[in-house]
mmCIF file of C-alpha atoms in Angstrom:
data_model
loop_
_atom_site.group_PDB
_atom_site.id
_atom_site.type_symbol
_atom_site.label_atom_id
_atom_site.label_comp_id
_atom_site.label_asym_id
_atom_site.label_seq_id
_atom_site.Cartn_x
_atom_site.Cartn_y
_atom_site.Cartn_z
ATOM 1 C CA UNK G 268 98.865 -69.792 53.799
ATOM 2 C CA UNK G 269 99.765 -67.104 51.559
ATOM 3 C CA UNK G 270 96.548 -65.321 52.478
ATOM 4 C CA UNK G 271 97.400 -65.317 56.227
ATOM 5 C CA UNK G 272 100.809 -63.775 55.683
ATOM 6 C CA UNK G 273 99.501 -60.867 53.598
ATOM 7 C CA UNK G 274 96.663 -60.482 56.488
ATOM 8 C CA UNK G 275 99.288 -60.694 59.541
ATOM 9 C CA UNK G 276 101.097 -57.862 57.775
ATOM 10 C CA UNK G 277 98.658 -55.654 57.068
ATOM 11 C CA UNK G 278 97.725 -55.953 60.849
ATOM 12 C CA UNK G 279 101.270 -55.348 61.936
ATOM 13 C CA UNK G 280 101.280 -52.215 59.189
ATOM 14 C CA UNK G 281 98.015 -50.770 60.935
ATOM 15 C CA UNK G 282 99.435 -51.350 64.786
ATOM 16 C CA UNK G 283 102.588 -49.463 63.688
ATOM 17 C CA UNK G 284 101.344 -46.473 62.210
ATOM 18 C CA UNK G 285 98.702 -46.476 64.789
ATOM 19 C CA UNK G 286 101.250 -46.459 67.620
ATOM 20 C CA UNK G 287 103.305 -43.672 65.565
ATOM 21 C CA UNK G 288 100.043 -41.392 64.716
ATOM 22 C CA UNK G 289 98.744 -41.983 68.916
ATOM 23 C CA UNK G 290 102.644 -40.672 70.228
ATOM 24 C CA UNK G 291 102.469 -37.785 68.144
ATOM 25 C CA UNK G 292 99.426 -36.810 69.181
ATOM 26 C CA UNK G 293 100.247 -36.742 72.729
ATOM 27 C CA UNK G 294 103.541 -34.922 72.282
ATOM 28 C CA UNK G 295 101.461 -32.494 70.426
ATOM 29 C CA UNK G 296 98.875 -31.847 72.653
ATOM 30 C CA UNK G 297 101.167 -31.860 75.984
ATOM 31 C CA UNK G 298 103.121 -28.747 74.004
ATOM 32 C CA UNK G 299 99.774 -26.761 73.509
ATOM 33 C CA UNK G 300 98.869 -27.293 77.013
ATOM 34 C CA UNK G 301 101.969 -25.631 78.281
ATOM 35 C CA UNK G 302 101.849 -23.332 76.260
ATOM 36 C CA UNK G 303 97.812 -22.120 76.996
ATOM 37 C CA UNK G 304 98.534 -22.587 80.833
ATOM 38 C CA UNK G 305 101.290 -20.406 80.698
ATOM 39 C CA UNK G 306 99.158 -17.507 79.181
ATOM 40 C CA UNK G 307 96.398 -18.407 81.732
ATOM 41 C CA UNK G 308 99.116 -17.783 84.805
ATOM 42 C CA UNK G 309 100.641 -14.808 83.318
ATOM 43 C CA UNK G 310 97.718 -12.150 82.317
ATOM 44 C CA UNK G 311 100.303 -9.292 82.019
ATOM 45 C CA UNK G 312 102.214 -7.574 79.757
ATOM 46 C CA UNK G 313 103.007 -4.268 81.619
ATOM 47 C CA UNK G 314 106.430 -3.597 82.087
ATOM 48 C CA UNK G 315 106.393 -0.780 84.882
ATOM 49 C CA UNK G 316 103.411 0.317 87.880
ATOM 50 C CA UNK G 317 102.490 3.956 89.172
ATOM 51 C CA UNK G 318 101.485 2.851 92.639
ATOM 52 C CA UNK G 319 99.577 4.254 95.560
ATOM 53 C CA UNK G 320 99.874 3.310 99.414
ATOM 54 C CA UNK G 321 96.380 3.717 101.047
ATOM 55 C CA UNK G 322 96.949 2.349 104.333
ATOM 56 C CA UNK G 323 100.389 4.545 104.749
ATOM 57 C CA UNK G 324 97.835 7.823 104.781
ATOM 58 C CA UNK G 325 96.987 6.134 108.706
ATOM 59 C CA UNK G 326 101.082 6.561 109.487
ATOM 60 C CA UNK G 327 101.577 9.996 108.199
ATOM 61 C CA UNK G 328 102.725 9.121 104.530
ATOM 62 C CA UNK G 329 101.595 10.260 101.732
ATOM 63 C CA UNK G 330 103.479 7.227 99.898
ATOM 64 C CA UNK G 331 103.713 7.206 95.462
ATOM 65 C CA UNK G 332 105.258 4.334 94.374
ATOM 66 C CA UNK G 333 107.181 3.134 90.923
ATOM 67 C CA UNK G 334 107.770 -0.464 89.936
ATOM 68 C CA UNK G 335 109.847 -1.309 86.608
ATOM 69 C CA UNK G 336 110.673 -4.637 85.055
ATOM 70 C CA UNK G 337 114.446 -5.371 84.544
ATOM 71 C CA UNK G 338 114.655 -8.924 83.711
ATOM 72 C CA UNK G 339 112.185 -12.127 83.161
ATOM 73 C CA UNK G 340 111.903 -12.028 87.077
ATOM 74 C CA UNK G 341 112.851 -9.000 88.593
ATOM 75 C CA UNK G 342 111.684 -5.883 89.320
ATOM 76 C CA UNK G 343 113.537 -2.825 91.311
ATOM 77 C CA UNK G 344 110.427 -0.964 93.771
ATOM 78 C CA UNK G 345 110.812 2.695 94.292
ATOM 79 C CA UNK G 346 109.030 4.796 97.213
ATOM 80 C CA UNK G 347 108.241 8.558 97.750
ATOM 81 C CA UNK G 348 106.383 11.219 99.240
ATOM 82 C CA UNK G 349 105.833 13.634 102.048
ATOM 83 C CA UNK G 350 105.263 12.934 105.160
ATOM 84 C CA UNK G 351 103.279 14.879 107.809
ATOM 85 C CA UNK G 352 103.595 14.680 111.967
ATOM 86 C CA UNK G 353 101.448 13.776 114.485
ATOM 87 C CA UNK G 354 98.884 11.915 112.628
ATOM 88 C CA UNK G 355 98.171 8.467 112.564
ATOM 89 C CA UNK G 356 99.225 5.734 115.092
ATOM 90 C CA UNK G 357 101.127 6.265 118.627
ATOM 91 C CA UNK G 358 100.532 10.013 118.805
ATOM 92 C CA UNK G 359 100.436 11.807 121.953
ATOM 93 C CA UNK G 360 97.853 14.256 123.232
ATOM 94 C CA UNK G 361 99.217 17.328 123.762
ATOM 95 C CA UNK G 362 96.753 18.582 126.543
ATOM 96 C CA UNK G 363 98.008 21.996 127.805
ATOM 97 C CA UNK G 364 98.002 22.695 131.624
ATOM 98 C CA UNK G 365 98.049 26.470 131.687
ATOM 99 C CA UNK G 366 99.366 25.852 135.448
ATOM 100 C CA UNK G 367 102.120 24.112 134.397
ATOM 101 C CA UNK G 368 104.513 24.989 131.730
ATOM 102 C CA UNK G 369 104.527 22.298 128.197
ATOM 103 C CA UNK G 370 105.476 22.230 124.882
ATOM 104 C CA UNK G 371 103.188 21.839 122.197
ATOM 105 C CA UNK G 372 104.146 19.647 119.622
ATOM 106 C CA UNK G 373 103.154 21.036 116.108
ATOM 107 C CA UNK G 374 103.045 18.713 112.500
ATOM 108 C CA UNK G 375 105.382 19.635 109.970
ATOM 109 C CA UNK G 376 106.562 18.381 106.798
ATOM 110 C CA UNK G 377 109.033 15.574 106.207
ATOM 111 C CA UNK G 378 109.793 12.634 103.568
ATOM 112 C CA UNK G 379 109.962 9.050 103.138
ATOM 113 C CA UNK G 380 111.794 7.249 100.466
ATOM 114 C CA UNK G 381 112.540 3.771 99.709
ATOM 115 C CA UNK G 382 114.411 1.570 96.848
ATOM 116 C CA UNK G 383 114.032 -2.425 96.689
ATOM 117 C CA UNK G 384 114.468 -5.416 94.255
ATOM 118 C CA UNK G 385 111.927 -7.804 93.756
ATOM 119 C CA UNK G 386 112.185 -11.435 92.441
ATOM 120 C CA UNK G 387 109.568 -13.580 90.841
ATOM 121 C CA UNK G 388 110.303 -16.960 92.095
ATOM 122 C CA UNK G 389 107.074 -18.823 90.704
ATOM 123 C CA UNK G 390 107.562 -20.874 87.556
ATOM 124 C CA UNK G 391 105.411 -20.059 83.892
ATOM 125 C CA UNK G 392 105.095 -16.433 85.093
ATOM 126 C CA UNK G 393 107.003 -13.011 84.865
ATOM 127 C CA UNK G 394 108.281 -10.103 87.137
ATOM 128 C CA UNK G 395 105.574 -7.967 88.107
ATOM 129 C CA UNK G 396 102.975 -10.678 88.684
ATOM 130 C CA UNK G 397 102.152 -13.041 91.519
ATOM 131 C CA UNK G 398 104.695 -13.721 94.534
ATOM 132 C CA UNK G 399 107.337 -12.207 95.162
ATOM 133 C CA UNK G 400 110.423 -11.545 97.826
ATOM 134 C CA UNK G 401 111.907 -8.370 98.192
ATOM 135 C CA UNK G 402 114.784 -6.635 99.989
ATOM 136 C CA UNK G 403 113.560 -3.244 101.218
ATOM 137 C CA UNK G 404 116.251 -0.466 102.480
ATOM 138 C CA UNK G 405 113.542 2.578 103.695
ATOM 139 C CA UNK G 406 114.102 6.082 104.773
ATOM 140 C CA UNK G 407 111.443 8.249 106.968
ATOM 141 C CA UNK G 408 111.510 11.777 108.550
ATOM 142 C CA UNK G 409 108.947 13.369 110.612
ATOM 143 C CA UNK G 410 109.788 16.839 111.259
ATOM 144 C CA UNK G 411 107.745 18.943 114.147
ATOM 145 C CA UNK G 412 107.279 22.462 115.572
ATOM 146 C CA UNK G 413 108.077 22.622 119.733
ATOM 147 C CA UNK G 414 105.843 25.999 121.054
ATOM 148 C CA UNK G 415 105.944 26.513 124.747
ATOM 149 C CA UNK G 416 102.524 26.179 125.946
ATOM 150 C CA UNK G 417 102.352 28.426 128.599
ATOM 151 C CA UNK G 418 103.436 31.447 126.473
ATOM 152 C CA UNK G 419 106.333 32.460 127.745
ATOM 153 C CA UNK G 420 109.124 31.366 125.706
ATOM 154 C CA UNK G 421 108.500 33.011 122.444
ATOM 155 C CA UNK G 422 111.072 31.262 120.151
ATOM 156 C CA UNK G 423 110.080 27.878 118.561
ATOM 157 C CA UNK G 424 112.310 25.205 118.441
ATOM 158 C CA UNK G 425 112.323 22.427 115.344
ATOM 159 C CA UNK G 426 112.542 18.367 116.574
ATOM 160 C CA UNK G 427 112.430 15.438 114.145
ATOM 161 C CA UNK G 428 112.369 11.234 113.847
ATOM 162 C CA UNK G 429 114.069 9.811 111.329
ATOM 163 C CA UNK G 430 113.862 6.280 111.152
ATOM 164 C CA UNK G 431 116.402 3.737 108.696
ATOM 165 C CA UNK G 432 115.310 0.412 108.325
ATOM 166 C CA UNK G 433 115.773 -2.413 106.393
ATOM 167 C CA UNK G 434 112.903 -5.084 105.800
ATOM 168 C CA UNK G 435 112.657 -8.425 103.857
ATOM 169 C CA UNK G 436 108.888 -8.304 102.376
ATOM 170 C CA UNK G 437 106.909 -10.911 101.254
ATOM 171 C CA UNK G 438 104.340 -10.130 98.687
ATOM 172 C CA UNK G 439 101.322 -11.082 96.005
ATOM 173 C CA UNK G 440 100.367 -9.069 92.946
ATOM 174 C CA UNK G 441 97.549 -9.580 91.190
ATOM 175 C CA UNK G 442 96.395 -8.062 88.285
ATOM 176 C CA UNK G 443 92.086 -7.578 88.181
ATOM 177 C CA UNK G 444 92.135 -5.702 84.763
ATOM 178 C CA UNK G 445 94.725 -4.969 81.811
ATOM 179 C CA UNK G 446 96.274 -2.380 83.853
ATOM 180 C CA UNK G 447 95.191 -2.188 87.084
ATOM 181 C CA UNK G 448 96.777 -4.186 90.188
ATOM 182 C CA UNK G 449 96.539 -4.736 93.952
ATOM 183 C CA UNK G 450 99.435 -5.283 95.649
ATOM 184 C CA UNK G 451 99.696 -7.141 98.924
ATOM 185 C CA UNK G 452 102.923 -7.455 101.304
ATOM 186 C CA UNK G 453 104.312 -7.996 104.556
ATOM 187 C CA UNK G 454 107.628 -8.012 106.175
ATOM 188 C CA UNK G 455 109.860 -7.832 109.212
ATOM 189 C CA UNK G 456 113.529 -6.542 109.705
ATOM 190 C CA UNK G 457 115.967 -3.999 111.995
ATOM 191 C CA UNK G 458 115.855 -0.169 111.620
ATOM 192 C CA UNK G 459 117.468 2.590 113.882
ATOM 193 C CA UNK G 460 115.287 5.466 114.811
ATOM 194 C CA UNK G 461 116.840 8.990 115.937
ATOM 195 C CA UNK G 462 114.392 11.183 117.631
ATOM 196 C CA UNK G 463 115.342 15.137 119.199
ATOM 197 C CA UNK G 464 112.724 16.285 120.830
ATOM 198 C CA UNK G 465 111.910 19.358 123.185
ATOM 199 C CA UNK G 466 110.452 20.256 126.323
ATOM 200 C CA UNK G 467 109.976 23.753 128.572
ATOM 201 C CA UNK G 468 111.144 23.411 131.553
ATOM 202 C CA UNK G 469 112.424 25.773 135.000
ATOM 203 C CA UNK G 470 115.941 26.814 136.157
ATOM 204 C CA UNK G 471 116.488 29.217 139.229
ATOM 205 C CA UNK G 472 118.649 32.096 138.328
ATOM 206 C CA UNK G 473 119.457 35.519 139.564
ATOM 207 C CA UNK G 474 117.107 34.865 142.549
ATOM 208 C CA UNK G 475 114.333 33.842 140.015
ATOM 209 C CA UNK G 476 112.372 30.947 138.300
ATOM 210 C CA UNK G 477 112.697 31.414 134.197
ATOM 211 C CA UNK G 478 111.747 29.240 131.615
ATOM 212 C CA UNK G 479 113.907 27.608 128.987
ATOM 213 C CA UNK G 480 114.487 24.771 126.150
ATOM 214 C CA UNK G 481 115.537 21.964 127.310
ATOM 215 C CA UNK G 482 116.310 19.292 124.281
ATOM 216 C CA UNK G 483 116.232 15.711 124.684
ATOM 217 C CA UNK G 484 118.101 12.965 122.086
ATOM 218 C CA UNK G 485 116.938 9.353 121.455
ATOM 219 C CA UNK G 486 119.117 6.816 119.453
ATOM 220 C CA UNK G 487 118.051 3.282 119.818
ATOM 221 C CA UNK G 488 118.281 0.139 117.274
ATOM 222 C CA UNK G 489 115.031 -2.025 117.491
ATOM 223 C CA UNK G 490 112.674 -4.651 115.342
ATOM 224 C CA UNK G 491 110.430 -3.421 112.667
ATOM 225 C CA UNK G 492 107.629 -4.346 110.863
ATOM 226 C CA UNK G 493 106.041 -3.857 107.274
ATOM 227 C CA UNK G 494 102.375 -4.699 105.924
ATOM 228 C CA UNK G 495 100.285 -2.968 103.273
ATOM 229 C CA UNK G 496 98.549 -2.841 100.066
ATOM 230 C CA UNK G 497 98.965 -0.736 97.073
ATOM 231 C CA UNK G 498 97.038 0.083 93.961
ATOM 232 C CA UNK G 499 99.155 0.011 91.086
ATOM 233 C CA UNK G 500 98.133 1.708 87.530
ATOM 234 C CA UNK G 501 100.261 -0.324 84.625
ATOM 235 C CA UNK G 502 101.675 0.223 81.398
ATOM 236 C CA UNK G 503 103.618 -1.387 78.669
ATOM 237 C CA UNK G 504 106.391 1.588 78.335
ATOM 238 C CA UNK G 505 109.659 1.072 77.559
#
């Protein structure tokens, strides 16, 4: 009887610290888990991107961007560059008649400049990596050169589009090396585009036909829409 006692304890002994030395285990392990998928997800330690816009070259930007980490999740985006006329999408051909008096419309230099904030919603990771939302306030000027086409008027006369808009982007960044990232995004939003523009045209006076400038102004508010990809160069500065 005495025998079965001592053996019933020793069981109950085992089962205990067994139970004890199985829960601590699993606590354990569940804590190194975290821990090694969070430096799976994250792969970055840069704290600010030189960027490039590519696909900005097709609507007359030249377009350098800067991104700097200012908290665990956010970011604030900086834009700028030049920006050059009468390249790219919805430009006009300026076919001369020499019968009929036109203005040429010349490229010139302008600028485009933009500031944002971007958050990191996505849990176990950190600003400047993987999804993102960002408010976008963006500035553009196109500046051209008006020539009359038909030679007579010899003075030039200097038109521009400047367009302010405001988009809410929605964005991935990935990171395929150390310090090198592509940077995907799309967006929508409401801008207001200004636009003076010139044409020749013909005015009877002093029993004659002359030529002259005659300047046209466009203010309108309207939709606007944002997608790209940029190339981003990163770096661990402080």
């Amino acid at each position: 009887m005495k025998s079965l006692k001592t053996i019933c304890s020793v069981v109950l002994l085992l089962a205990t610290v067994s139970t004890y030395a199985q829960n601590e285990v699993i606590i354990i392990d569940r804590k190194n888990y975290k821990k090694n998928k969070s430096r799976d997800i994250k792969k970055n330690d840069n704290t600010q991107i030189i960027k490039f816009s590519p696909l900005q070259l097709l609507a007359g930007e030249i377009n350098l961007g800067y991104e700097r980490q200012i908290s665990k999740k956010g970011s604030l985006d900086f834009e700028f560059g030049p920006t050059i006329s009468n390249i790219g999408f919805g430009v006009n051909n300026h076919f001369i008649d020499p019968f009929n008096p036109s203005a040429i419309q010349k490229s010139a230099l302008g600028l485009v400049a933009s500031a944002g904030y971007r958050f990191y919603p996505l849990d176990e990771t950190e600003a400047l990596n993987r999804f993102y939302i960002s408010p976008v306030l963006k500035f553009r000027l196109m500046n051209s050169i008006f020539e009359d086409g038909s030679g007579i008027l010899t003075e030039t006369q200097r038109g521009a589009r400047t367009n302010t808009n405001f988009f809410f982007n929605f964005g991935y960044q990935m990171w395929l090396a150390k310090s090198f990232s592509l940077d995907f995004f799309a967006g929508f939003g409401i801008g207001m585009q200004q636009e003076k523009s010139f044409y020749t045209t013909q005015v009877f006076e002093n029993n004659t036909w002359v030529n002259e400038w005659q300047e046209v102004n466009y203010n309108d508010a309207l939709y606007v829409g944002n997608i790209g990809i940029k190339i981003g160069i990163g770096s661990t500065g402080r």
